[in-house]
XYZ file of C-alpha atoms in Angstrom:
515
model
C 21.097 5.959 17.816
C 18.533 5.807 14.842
C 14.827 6.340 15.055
C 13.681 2.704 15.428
C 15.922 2.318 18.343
C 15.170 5.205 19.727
C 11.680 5.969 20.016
C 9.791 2.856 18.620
C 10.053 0.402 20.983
C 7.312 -1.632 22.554
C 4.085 0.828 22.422
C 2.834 0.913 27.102
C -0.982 -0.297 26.928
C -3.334 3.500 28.191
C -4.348 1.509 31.166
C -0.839 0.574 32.256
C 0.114 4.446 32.342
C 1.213 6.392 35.132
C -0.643 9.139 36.620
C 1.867 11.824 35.209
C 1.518 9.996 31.732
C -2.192 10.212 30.858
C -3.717 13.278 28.706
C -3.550 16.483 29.878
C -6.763 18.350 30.457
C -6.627 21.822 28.577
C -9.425 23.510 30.229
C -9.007 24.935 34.101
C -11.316 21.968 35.529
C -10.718 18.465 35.495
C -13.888 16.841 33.705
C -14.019 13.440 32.765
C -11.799 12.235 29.516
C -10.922 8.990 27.838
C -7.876 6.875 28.201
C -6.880 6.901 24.704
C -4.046 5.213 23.434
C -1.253 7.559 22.591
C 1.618 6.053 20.254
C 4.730 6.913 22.330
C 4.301 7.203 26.250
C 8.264 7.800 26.719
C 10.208 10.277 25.585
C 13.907 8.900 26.408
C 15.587 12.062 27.286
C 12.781 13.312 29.801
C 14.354 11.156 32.734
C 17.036 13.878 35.009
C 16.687 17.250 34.171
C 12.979 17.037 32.674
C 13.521 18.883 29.626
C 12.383 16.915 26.738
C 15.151 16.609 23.863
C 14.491 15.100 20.130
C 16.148 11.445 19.874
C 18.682 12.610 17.441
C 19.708 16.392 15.730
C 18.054 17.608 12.753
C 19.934 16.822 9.986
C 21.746 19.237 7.905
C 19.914 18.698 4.736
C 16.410 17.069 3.515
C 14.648 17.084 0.323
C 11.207 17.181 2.194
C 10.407 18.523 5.432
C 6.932 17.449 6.903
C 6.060 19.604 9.990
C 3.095 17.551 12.139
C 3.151 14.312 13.495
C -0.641 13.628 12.882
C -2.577 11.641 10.669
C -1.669 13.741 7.385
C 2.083 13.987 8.557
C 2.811 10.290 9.500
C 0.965 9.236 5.555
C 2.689 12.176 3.406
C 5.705 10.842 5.163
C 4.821 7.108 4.499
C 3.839 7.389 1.054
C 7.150 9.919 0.417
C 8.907 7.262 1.654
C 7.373 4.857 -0.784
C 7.845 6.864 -3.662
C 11.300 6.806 -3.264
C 12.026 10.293 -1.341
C 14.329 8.728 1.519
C 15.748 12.485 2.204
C 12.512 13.067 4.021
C 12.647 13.871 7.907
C 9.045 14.699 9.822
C 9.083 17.021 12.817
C 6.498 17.035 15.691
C 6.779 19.754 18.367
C 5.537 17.321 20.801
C 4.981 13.526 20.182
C 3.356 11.920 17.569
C -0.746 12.036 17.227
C -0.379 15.115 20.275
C -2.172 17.456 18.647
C -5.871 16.557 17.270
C -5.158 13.370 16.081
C -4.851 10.858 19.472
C -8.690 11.916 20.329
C -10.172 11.646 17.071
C -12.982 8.768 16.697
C -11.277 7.123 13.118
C -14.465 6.285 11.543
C -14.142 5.126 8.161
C -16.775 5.323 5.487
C -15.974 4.466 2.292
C -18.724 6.181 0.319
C -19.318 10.093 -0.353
C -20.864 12.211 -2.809
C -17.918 12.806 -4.994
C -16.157 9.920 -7.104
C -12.472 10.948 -6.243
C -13.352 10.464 -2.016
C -14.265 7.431 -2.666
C -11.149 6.368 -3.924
C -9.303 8.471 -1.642
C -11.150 6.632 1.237
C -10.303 3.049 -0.714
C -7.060 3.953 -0.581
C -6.999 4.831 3.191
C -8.771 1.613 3.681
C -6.161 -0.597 2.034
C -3.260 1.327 3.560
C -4.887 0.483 7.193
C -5.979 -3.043 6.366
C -3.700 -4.590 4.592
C -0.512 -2.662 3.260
C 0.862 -2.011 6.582
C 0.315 -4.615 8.705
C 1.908 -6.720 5.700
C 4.943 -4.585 5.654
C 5.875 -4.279 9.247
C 3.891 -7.449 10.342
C 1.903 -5.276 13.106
C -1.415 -4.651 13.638
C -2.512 -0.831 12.830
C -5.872 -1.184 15.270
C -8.308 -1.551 11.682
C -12.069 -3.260 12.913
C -14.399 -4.236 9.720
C -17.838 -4.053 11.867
C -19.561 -2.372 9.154
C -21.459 1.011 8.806
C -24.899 2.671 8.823
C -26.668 5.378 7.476
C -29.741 6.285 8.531
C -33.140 7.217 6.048
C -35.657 9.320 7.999
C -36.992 10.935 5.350
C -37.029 10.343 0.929
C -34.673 12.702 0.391
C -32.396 10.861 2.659
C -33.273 7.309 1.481
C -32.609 8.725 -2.288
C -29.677 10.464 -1.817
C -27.873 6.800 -0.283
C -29.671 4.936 -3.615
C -26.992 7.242 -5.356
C -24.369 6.473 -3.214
C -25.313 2.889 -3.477
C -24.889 3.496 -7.426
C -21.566 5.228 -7.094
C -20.049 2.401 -4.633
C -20.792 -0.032 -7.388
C -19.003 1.393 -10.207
C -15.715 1.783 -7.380
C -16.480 -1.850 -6.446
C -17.872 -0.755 -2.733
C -20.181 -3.730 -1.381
C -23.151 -1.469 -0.110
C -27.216 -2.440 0.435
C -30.073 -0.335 0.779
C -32.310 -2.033 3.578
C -35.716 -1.574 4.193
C -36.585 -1.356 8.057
C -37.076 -4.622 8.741
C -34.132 -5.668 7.646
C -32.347 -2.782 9.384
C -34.374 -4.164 13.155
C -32.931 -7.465 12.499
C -28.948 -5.988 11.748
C -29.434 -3.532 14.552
C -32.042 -5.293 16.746
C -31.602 -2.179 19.651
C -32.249 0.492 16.828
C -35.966 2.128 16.743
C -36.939 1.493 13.361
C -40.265 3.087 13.648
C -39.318 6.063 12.053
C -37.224 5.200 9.220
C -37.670 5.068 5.490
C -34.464 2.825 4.910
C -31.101 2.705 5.548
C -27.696 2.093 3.307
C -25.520 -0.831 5.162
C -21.990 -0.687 3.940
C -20.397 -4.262 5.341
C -16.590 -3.341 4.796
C -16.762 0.136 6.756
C -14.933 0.443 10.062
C -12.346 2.027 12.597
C -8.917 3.203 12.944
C -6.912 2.934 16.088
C -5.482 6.627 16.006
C -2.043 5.493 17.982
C -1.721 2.499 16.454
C -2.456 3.680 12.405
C 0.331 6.507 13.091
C 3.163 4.654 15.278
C 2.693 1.497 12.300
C 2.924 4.871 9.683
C 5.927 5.938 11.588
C 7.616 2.278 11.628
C 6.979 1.620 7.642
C 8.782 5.045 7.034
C 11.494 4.923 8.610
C 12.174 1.675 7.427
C 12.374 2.957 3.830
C 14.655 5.874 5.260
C 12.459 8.126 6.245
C 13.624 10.061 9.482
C 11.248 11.185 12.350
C 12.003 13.143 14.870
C 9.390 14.028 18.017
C 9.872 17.343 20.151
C 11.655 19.173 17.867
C 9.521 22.546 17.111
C 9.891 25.065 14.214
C 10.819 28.545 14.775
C 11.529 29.660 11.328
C 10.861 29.138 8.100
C 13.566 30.321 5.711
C 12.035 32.038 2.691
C 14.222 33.950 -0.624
C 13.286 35.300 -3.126
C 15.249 33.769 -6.323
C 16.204 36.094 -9.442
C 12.813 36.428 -11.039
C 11.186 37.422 -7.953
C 9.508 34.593 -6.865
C 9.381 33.426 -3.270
C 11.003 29.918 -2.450
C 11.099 27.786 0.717
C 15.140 27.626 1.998
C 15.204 26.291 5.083
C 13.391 25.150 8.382
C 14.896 26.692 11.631
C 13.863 24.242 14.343
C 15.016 24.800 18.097
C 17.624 22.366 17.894
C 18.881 23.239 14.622
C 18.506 24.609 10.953
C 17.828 22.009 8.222
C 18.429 23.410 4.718
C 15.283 22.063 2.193
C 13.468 23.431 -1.243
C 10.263 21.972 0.221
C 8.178 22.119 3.718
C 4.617 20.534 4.151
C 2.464 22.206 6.823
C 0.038 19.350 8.343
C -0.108 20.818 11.868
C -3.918 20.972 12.127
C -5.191 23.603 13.966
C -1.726 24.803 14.587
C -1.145 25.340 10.617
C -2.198 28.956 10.457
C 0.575 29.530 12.472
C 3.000 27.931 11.144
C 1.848 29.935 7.944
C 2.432 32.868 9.168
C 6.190 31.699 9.392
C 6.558 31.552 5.677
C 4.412 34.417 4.995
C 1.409 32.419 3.947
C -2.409 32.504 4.591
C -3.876 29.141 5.611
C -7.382 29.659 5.896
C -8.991 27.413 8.452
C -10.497 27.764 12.105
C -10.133 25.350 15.012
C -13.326 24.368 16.690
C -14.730 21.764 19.725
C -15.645 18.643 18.667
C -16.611 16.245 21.487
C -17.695 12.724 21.618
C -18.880 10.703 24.431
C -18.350 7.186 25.569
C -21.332 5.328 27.229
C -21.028 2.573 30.085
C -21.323 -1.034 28.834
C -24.071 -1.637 26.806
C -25.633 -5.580 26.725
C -26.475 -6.692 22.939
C -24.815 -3.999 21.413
C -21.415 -6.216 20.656
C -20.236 -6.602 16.828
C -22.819 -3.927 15.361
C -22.086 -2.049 13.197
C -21.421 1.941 13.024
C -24.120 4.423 12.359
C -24.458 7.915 11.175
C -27.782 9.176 11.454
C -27.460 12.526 9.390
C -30.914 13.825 9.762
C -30.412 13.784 13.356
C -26.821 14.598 13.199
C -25.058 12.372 15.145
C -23.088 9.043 14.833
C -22.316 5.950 16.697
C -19.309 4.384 17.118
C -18.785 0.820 18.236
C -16.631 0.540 21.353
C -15.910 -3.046 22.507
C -19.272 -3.650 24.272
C -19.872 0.256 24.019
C -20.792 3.117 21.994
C -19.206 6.840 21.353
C -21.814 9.064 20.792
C -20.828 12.278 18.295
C -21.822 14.938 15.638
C -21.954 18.262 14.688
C -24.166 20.709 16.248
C -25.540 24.080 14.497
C -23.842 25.906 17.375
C -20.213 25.234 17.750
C -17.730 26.291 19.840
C -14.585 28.666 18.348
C -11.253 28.137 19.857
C -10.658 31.709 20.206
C -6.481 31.420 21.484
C -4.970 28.190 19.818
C -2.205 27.086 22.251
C 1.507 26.805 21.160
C 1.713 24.401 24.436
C -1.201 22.350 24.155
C -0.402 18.903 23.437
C -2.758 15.466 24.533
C -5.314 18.172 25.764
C -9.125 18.090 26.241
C -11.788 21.063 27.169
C -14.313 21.036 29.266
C -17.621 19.204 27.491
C -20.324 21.945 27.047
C -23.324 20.295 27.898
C -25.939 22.162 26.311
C -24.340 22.506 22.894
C -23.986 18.983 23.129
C -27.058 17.655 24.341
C -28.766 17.667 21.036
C -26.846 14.534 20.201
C -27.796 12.910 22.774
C -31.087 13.402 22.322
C -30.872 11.681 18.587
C -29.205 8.926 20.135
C -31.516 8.342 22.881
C -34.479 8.406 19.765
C -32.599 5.903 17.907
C -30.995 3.440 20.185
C -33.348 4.292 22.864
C -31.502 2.012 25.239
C -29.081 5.008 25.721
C -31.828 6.630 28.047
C -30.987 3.964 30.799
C -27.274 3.742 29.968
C -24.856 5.557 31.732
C -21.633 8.117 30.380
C -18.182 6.664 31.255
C -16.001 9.694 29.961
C -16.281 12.664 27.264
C -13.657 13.667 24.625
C -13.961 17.243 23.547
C -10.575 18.450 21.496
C -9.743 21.012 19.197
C -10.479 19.976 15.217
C -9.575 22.126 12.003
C -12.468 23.472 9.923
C -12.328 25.254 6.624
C -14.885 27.297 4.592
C -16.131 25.026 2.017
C -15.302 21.698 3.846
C -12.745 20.481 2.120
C -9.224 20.290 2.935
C -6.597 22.903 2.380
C -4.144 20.996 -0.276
C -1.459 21.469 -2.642
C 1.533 24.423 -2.991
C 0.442 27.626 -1.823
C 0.501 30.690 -4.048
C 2.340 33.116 -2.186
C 5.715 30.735 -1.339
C 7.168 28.173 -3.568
C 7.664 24.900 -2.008
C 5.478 25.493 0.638
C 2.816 22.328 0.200
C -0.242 22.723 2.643
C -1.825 19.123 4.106
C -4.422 20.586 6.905
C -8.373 21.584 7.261
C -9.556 18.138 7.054
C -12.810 18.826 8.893
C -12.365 15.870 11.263
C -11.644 13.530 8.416
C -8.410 13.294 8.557
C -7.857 9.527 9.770
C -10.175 8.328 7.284
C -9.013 10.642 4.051
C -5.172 10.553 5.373
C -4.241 7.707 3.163
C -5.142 8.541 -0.128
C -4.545 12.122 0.305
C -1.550 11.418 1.663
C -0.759 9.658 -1.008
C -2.044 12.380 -3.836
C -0.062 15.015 -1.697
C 3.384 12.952 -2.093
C 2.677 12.115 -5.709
C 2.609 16.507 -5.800
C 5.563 17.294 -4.316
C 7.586 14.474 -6.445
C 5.469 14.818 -9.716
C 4.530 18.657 -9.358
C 0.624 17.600 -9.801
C -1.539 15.311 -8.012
C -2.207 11.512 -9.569
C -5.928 12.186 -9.347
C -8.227 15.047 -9.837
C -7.870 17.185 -6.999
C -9.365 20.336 -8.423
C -11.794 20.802 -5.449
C -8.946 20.475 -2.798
C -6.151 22.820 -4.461
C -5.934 25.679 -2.097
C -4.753 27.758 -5.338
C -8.241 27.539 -7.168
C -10.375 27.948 -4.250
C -9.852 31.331 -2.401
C -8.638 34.552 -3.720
C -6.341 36.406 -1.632
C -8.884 38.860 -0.520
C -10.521 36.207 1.417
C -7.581 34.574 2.776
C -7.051 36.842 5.197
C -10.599 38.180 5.485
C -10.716 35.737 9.138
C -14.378 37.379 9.476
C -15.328 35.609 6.143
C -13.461 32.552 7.364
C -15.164 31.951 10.502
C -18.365 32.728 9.724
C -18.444 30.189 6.279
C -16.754 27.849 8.216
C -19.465 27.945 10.929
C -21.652 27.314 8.220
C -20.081 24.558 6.491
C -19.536 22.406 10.108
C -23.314 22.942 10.679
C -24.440 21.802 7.448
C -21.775 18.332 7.394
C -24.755 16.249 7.402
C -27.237 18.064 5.514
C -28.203 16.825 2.176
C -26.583 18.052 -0.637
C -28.885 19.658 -3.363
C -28.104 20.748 -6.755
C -27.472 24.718 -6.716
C -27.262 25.096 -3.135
C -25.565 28.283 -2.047
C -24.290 29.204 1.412
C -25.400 31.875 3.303
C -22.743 32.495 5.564
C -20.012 35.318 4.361
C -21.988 36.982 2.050
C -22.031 40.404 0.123
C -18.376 40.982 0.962
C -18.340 41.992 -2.699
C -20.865 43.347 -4.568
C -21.041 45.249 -8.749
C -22.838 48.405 -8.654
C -25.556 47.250 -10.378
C -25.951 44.376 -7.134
C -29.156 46.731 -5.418
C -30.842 47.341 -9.347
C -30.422 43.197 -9.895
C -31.712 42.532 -6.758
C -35.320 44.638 -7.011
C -35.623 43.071 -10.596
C -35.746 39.665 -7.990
C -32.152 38.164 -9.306
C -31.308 35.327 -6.728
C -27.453 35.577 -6.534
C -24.867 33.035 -6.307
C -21.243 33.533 -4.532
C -18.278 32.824 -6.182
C -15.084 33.955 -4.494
C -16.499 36.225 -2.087
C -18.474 37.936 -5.602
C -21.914 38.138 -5.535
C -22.818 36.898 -9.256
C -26.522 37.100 -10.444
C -27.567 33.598 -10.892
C -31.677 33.592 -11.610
C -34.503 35.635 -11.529
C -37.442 34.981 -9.740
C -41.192 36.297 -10.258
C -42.110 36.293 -6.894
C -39.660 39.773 -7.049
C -37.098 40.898 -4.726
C -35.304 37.811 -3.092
C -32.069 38.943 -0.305
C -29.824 36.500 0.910
């Protein structure tokens, strides 16, 4: 039976499912979650003896293996696909979107600080908007309500003037508003406090289920095979005659499947996976949690908002909101779960109270408004917040898609895109410098997890901090130091980190100055 008549048949509405069918809470008590849509709600072997078989065998043979039926997986797959690569088969453990992806808000905002998001993001806009729903004639779940940032301060308000300038050059429609004209876009927003904000009309939201199943759909129509609860045991690695270390195979538990090139985009799960080839992949998995509120009057067709000094966003839902961020304290998942698949935790309350506290300040109709359900899942962070990209160093063939910092929806596209045009090409189509996991972290700091966590602590805490020139982090430092580091340092030299090296950078006259 092939893959479209096998598993993509007519997608069951959340609020139609079964008991036994909606997500599974992770965490030992049952707190309150979301009925998010989840892509496939029947897997067609589960009736009988309740095991839970793949649709078809692994094939013998593939000239790509993608392992991760997420955001990244479902668009390396699409865009291999697209490229040509029909010998291309994705594996998912579980079912597609199981992991981190079927809980994730899909925000999209198409401007950043750096020139080659923003076309990343363009890209992942036009996939979602119009590419797909042209190809397979269904709709991915893409709403164009706009977005917001918020300007509480003139750093703020400057730093979206040069996002303003950047959109224009990429052809983004964006508008700095003064705080009138904010009241009357948002009338429930306190303005009172505001220098400006930048109003970008064409931002929006992904549908999660929908973007991947419509992924899944355009792929295998171009050949592309897909194949749900089939997990990897093995990855096959030899070493050729001059020594150097080459992908073989993929053992899966239903069969081997003999390929030159595997592409880890399990999320949180990618470590290890990794550790199956023999490579570092150097991220940590974290709660992120959002909440959704009861109905809110008014608040129908505004737009989303991202308030960065106060570190939270807001996500139109229907006639509601989501209410998110990142807090300075987050939580580690210390024992990442082979098992866990559609799986929440338990909300902690008083790490995540500060966002609801800069909600309440600026839509202070929140304080009256009540909390339907919470969403707190695991998410993949990284040490300089960028994803982990590109073939790693220790195994040939081994292509890493994973770290994405809870921007994976709205980067998937276009990296998914720049990751395909890799594998075929052997480089990227655009200038992915400052995503290649080769020119990022020396070895020494690949498996350093102490340096890991702690600088990727850092880096979530700081996601909405404004970016100034010369900034250093402070997390992970003086793993490595010259011997002439305490001599520098009396003089007052102000060092800089550069792979995990403490390098003098200044000196200043106000003497000795530690990180």
């Amino acid at each position: 039976m092939s893959y479209l008549s096998c598993v993509l048949r007519a997608v069951t509405p959340p609020h139609l499912l079964p008991p036994w069918r909606s997500p599974r809470p992770f965490s030992s008590a049952m707190g309150p979650t979301t009925r998010k849509s989840v892509p496939y709600q029947k897997t067609l072997k589960e009736e009988g003896s309740g095991s839970r078989e793949p649709c078809q065998p692994p094939p013998a043979s593939a000239e790509v293996v993608v392992i991760g039926g997420g955001s990244l997986g479902c668009q390396t797959t699409y865009h291999l696909a697209k490229l040509g690569v029909t010998s291309v088969v994705l594996l998912e453990r579980d079912r597609l979107t199981s992991g981190t992806t079927w809980h994730t808000a899909g925000l999209l905002w198409q401007l950043r600080p750096s020139d080659v998001e923003v076309e990343l993001l363009a890209h992942t806009r036009d996939v979602v908007s119009r590419e797909l729903p042209a190809e397979t004639g269904l709709d991915s779940g893409w709403v164009e309500n706009g977005g917001l940032f918020i300007a509480s301060n003139r750093q703020r308000l400057d730093e979206y003037k040069r996002l303003m300038s950047l959109g224009k050059v990429y052809g983004v429609e964006s508008y700095v508003l003064t705080p009138s004209q904010t009241k009357d876009l948002y009338p429930l927003m306190n303005t009172d406090d505001l220098y400006g904000t930048l109003y970008v009309p064409k931002d929006g939201t992904m549908d999660p289920a929908g973007t991947c199943s419509t992924l899944a759909r355009a792929a295998a129509a171009r050949g592309a095979t897909i194949i749900e609860n089939c997990p990897v045991t093995s990855i096959q690695v030899r070493t050729d005659d001059f020594g150097v270390k080459r992908v073989h195979a993929v053992q899966t538990a239903h069969g081997t499947i003999r390929t030159p090139c595997v592409v880890n985009c399990a999320g949180v799960w990618a470590p290890a996976l990794g550790r199956l080839a023999g490579v570092h992949v150097p991220l940590v998995a974290m709660h992120h949690a959002y909440v959704v509120t009861e109905r809110i009057e008014g608040i129908q067709n505004m737009p989303n908002v991202r308030d960065h000094d106060a570190s939270v966003y807001l996500r139109l839902q229907g006639d509601a909101l989501s209410v998110g961020g990142y807090e300075s304290n987050p939580i580690f998942w210390e024992e990442v779960s082979e098992k866990f698949a559609f799986g929440l935790f338990d909300l902690d309350w008083d790490v995540f109270m500060q966002h609801i506290e800069g909600a309440i300040n600026r839509v202070p109709v929140l304080e009256q408004t009540g909390i339907k359900s919470t969403v707190c899942g695991p998410e993949s962070f990284t040490a300089d917040h960028k994803p982990l990209m590109g073939e790693a160093p220790e195994v040939r063939g081994f292509f890493l898609g994973c770290g994405f910092n809870s921007a994976g929806m709205m980067l998937g596209g276009g990296c998914g895109r720049e990751l395909a045009h890799w594998i075929i090409h052997g480089r990227p189509e655009k200038d992915m410098f400052g995503y290649d996991i080769r020119q990022r972290f020396p070895h020494s700091l690949t498996n350093n997890n102490l340096w890991i966590r702690e600088r990727s602590h850092e880096s979530y805490a700081k996601n909405y901090s404004v970016v100034f020139p010369h900034d250093e982090p402070l997390a992970g430092r003086n793993v490595r130091k010259d011997p002439l580091h305490e001599e520098l340092l009396q003089q007052g030299c102000v060092f800089q980190e550069r792979h995990g090296w403490e390098r003098p950078g200044w000196f200043s006259p106000r003497g000795a100055a530690p990180v």
